[in-house]
Each structure stands twice: as C-alpha cells, then as structure tokens.
Tab-separated table of C-alpha atoms in Angstrom:
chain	number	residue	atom	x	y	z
A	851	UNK	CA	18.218	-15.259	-15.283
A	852	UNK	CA	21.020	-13.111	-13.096
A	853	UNK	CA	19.737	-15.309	-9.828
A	854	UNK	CA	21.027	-18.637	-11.247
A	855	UNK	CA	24.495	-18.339	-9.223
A	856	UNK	CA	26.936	-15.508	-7.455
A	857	UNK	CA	29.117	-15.109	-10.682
A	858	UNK	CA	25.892	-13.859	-12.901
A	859	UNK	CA	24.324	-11.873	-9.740
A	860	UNK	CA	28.100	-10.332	-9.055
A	861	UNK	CA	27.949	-9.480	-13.085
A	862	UNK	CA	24.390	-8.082	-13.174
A	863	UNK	CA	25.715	-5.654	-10.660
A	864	UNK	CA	28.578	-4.609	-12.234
A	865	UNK	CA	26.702	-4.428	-15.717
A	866	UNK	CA	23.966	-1.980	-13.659
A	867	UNK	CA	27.297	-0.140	-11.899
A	868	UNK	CA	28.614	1.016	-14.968
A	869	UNK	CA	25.177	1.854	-17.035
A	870	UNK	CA	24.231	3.957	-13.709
A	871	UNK	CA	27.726	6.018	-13.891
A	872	UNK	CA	27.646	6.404	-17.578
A	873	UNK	CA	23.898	8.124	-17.010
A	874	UNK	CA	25.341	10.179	-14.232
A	875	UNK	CA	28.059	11.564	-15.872
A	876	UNK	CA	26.017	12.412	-19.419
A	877	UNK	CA	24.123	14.639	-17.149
A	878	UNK	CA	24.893	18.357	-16.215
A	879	UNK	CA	22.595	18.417	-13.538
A	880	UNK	CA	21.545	15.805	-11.173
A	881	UNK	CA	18.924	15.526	-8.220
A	882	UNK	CA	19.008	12.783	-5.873
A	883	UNK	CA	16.191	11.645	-3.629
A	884	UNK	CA	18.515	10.612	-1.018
A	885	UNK	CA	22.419	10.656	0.086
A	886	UNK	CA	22.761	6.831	-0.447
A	887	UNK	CA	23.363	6.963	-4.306
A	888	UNK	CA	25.320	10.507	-3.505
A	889	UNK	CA	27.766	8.647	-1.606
A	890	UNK	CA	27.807	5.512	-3.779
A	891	UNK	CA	28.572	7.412	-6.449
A	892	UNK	CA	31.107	9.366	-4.559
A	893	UNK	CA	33.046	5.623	-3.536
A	894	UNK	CA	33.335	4.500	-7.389
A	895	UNK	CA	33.502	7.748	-9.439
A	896	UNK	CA	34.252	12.012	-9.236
A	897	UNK	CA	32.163	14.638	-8.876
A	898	UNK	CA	33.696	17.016	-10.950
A	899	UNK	CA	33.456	20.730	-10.385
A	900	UNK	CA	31.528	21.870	-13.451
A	901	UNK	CA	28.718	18.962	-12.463
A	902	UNK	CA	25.451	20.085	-9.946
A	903	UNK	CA	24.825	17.716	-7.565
A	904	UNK	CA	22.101	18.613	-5.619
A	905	UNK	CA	20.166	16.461	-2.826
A	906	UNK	CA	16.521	16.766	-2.241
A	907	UNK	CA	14.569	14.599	-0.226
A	908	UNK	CA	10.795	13.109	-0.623
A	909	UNK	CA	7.942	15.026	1.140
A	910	UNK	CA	4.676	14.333	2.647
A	911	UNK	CA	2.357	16.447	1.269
A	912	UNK	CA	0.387	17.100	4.453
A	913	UNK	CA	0.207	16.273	8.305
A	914	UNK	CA	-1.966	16.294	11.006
A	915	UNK	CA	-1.962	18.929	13.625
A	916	UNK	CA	-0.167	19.254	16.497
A	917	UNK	CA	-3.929	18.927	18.250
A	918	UNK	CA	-4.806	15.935	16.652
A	919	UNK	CA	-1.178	14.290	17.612
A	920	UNK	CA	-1.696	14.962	20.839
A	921	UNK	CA	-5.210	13.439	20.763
A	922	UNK	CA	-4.461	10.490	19.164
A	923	UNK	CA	-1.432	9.474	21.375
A	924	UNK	CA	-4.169	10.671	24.544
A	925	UNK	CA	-6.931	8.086	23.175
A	926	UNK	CA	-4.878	5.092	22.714
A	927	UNK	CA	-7.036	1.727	22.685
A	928	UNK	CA	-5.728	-1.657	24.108
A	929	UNK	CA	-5.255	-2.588	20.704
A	930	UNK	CA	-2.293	-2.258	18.710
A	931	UNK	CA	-2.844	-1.233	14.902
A	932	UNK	CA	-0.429	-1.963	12.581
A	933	UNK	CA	-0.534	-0.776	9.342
A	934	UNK	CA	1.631	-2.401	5.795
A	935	UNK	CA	1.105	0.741	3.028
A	936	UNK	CA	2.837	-0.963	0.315
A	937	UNK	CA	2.002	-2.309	-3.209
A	938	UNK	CA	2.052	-6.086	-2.578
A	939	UNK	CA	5.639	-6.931	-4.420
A	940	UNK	CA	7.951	-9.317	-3.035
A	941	UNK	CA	11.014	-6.981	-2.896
A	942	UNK	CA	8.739	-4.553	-0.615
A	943	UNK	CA	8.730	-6.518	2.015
A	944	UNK	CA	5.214	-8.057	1.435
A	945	UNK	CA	6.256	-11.970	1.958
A	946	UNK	CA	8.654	-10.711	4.899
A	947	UNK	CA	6.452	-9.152	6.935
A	948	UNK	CA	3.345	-11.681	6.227
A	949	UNK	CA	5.981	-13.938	8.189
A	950	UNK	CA	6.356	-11.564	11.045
A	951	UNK	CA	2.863	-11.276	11.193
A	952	UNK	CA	2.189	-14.618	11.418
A	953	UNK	CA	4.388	-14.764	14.185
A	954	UNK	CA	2.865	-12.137	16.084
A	955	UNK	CA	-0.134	-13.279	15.909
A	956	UNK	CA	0.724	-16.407	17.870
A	957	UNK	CA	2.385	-14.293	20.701
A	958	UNK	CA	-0.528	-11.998	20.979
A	959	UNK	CA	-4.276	-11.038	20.942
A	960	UNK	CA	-4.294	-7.574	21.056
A	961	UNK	CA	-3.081	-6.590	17.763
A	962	UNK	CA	-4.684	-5.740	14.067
A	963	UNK	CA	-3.212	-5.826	11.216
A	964	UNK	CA	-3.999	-4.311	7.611
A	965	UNK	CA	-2.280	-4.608	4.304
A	966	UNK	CA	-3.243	-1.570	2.396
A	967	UNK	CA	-2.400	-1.665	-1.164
A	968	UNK	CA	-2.271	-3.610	-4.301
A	969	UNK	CA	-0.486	-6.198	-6.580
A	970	UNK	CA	0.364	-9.499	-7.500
A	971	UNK	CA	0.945	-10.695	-3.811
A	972	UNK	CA	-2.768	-9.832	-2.860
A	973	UNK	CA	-4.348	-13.571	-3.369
A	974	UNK	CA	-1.071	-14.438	-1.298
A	975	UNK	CA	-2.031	-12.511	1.161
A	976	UNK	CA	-5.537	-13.221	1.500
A	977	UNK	CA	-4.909	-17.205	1.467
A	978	UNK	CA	-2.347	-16.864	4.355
A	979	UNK	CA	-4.626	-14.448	6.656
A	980	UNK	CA	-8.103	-16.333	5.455
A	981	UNK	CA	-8.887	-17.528	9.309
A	982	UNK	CA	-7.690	-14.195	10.890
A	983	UNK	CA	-10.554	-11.310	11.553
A	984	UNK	CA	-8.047	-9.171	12.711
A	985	UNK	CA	-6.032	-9.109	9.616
A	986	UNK	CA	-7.441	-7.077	6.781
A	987	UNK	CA	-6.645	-6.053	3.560
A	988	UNK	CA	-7.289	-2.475	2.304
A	989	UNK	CA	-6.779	0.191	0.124
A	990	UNK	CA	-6.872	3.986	0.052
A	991	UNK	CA	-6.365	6.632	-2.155
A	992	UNK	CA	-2.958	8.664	-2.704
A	993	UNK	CA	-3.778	11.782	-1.605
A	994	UNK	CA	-5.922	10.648	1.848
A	995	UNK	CA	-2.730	8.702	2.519
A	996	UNK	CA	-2.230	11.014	5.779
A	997	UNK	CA	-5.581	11.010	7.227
A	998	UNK	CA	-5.536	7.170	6.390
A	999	UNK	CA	-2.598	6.647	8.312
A	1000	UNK	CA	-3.926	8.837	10.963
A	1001	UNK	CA	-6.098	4.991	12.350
A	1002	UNK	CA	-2.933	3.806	13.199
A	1003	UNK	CA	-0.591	3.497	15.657
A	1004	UNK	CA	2.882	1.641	13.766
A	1005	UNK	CA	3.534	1.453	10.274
A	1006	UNK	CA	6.295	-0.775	9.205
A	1007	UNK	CA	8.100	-0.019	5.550
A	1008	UNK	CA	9.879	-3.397	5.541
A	1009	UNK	CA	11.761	-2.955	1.892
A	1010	UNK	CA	14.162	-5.666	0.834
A	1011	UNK	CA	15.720	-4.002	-1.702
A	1012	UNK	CA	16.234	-0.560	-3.089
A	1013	UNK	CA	14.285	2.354	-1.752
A	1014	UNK	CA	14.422	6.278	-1.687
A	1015	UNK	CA	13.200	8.560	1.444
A	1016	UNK	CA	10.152	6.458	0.988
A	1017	UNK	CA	6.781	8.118	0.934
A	1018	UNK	CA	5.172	5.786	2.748
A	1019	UNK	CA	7.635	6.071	5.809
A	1020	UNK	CA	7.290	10.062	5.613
A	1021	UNK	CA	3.660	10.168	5.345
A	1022	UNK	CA	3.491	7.855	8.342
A	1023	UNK	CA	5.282	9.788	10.558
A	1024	UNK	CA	3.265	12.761	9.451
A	1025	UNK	CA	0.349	10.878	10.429
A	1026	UNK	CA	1.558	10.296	14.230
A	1027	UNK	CA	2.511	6.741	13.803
A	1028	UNK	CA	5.100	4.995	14.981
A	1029	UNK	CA	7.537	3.786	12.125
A	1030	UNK	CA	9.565	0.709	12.132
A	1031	UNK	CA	11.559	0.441	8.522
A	1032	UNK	CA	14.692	-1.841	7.118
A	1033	UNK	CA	17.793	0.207	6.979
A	1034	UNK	CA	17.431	0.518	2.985
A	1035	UNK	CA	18.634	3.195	1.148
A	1036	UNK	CA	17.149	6.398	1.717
A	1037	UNK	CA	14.997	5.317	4.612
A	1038	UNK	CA	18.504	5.755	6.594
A	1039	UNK	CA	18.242	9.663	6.039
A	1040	UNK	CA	14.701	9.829	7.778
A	1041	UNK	CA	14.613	7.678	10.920
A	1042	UNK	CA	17.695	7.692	13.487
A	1043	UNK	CA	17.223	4.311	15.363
A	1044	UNK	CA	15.669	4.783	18.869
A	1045	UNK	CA	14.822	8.217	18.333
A	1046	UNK	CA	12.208	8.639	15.770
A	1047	UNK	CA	11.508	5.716	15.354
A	1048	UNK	CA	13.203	1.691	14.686
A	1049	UNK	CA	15.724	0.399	11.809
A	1050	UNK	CA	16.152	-3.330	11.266
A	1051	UNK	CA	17.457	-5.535	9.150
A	1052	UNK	CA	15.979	-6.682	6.023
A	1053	UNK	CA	14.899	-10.072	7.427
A	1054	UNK	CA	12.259	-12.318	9.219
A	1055	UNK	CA	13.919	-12.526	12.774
A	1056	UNK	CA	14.939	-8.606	12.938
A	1057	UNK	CA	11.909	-7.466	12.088
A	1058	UNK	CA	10.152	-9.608	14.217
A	1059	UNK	CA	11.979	-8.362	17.106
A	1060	UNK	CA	11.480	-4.602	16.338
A	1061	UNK	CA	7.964	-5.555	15.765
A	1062	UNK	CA	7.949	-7.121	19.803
A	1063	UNK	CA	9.862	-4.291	21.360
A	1064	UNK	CA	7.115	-1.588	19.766
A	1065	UNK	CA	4.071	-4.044	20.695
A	1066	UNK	CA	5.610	-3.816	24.392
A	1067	UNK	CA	6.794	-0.710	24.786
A	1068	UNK	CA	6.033	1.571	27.519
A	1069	UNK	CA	3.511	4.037	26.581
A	1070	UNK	CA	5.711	7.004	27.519
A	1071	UNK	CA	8.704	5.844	25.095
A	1072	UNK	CA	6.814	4.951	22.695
A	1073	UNK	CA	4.556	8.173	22.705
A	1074	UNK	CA	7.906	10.206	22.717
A	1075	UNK	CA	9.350	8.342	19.717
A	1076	UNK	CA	5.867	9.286	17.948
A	1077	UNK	CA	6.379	12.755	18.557
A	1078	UNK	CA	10.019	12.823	17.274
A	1079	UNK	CA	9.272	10.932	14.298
A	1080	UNK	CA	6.139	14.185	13.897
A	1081	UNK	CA	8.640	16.603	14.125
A	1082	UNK	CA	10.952	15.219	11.889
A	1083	UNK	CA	8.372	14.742	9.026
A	1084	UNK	CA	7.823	18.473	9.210
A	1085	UNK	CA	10.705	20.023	10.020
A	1086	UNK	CA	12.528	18.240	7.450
A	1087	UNK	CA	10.379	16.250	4.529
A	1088	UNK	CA	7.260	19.109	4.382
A	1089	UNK	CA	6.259	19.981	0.592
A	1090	UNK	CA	7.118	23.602	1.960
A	1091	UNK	CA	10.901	22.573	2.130
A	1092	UNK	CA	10.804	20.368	-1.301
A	1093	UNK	CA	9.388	23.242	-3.056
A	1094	UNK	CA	12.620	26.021	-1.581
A	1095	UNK	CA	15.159	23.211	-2.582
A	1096	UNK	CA	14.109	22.688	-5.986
A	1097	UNK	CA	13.573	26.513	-6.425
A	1098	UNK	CA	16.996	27.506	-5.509
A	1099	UNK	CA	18.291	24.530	-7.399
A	1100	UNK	CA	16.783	25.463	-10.624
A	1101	UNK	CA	18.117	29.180	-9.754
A	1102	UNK	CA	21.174	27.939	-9.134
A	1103	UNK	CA	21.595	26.371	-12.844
A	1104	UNK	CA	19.528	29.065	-14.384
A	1105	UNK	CA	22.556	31.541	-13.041
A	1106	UNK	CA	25.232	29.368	-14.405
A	1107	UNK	CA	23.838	28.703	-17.829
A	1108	UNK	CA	23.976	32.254	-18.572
C-alpha cells in the first residue's frame, strides 16, 4: 500500500519517524544494538540528561580456535565456498544475491554455493539453481551456527534493508570466513572496508564486484583479511563482552533508581 508512489513511501517514513521517537522518549532506559539508530536519533531529536542511553552490540556466542583458524586458512581447496545464512526474505538480500550468483557462475567453475536457511523464497531458490550441482540449499541449527560456518571460506550478509550488528555477519567472522556485507545499519559498526573484511552497496552490480575481487584475491590478502575479521569477532562482539555491558548497564540504573 505505502509502495504505490514517493508521496505515500515519503509519508510511511515520516508516520514510522515519529511513532519510533515517541517510543524512545516514553522510555527511561534504552539499549541499542548498534550506533546507527543512536545517531539517527541524535539528528532528529535530544538526548536529554536524565535519559540512559546505552549501546551494546550483538555477540557470537562462540568461535573457533586460534588452531583451527590457522588450519583452515593452511588447507584451503581450489574451490571457493560461499555460504548465504539468511532466512530466504526478499529484503535480506535473498533475490539480490541469487542474481550475483547467477552471474558468477557464468564467470567461473571453481565455486559452490549454499543457501542455508528458510522461508518463503526457498521454491524460488530451488527453481532458479535446479541445473546447478554446485548450488545447494541447506539448513543448520542456531546454536552449531559457528562450527557450520567453519566449511566455509566467504559468507556474504547482503541485507537490503534494515539490519542490526547482524548475527550472521558476527558468527561468520568467528568462524574464519571471509565476510562481504551491504553497508546497512549496524553491519557498518563490525566490518571496516578492506580490513576485516568488504562493504558494498545494496545492489546487483556492487555486490557482484565484491563478490569477483574476493573470488580472485591473492591468498595472502585474503588470508589476512580472515584473520582481522577473527580478531574483531572476539575482541569486540564475544558473549564475554555482551554479558560486562549489560551488567554494568543494569548497575548503572539500579544506582540511579535509588
């Protein structure tokens, strides 16, 4: 109903503007998952002084060892596995990246792809990739997601729309894989482009071309971009840190409601 022209989309928004900084304000305390809706809200409203703000990040609840990362970039095959964790919506990138991978697999031979997941987008899926062995569609459950992840070597988080520090991204990069994500929302506060991993645009020809340059990079940048991306997922999205930030959050407005 909003989608039927740019006056109704540009009022939707506003509409979902105003319900989201009427919610923020009835609140004494808020946590966000990320600094994008911290600085939103900082561009259209106040953060008074008697309101907690407080930002704490997702987590990945567990990670390989430094042993098996080491290992795993060591025993590389030819073949490069790529690996879609998402629930098969539209607005996570599903129908984007089906594109790209369509693509790819008309440049080259030495690639596999899975879809790992569920939704309404699975038949979709399966129709497009019907002819092609090396695409498969899979599933796993929530809490293997690390040592699932652990099979492969990129793992692209290609959201459209909204997104948080995205599970899927952190428990990828826990896993020793390479990440390639859009530059929505939260996803901006986990990977810095060219370091730990590779931020594109939300559409069809960006992501294609990330998708290229990590297919053909050298195995020593790429293997160092793997490693960052490890340390990154530990050092600063482990459960040990979630846990101290909520702890001294809750102390924090434990202190001030006496």
């Amino acid at each position: 109903f909003w989608g039927i022209n740019k006056l109704m989309h540009h009022i939707n928004k506003l509409l979902r503007c105003i319900k989201n900084v009427t919610r923020f304000y009835q609140s004494a305390n808020t946590v966000c998952v990320d600094y994008n809706f911290y600085n939103w809200f900082r561009t259209i409203g106040t953060i008074y002084p008697n309101k907690k703000v407080k930002v704490i990040p997702n987590y990945s609840s567990s990670c390989i060892t430094n042993e098996e990362l080491v290992y795993k970039l060591s025993n590389k095959s030819s073949i490069k596995r790529i690996l879609f964790a998402r629930r098969f919506y539209d607005y996570r990138g599903t129908i984007l990246f089906s594109n790209v991978v369509e693509r790819l697999l008309n440049k080259y031979s030495n690639i596999e792809v899975t879809f790992a997941g569920s939704g309404p987008l699975e038949d979709y899926i399966k129709q497009k990739f019907s002819n092609q062995a090396c695409v498969k569609i899979s599933s796993f459950n929530a809490n293997d997601s690390t040592s699932y992840h652990k099979q492969y070597d990129i793992a692209v988080v290609p959201t459209i729309f909204s997104e948080g520090t995205s599970l899927s991204l952190i428990e990828a990069m826990s896993a020793g894989c390479f990440p390639i994500a859009t530059h929505v929302g939260g996803m901006t506060n986990i990977v810095l482009d060219g370091y730990n991993g590779i931020l594109c645009s939300p559409d069809e020809e960006s992501l294609y071309r990330s998708l290229v340059k990590v297919v053909e990079m050298e195995d020593q940048e790429f293997n160092s971009i793997v490693e960052n991306a490890y340390r990154s997922s530990i050092k600063a999205f482990s459960l040990d840190i979630w846990m101290q930030k909520w702890s001294e959050f809750i102390d924090e407005v434990l202190a001030s409601a006496k």
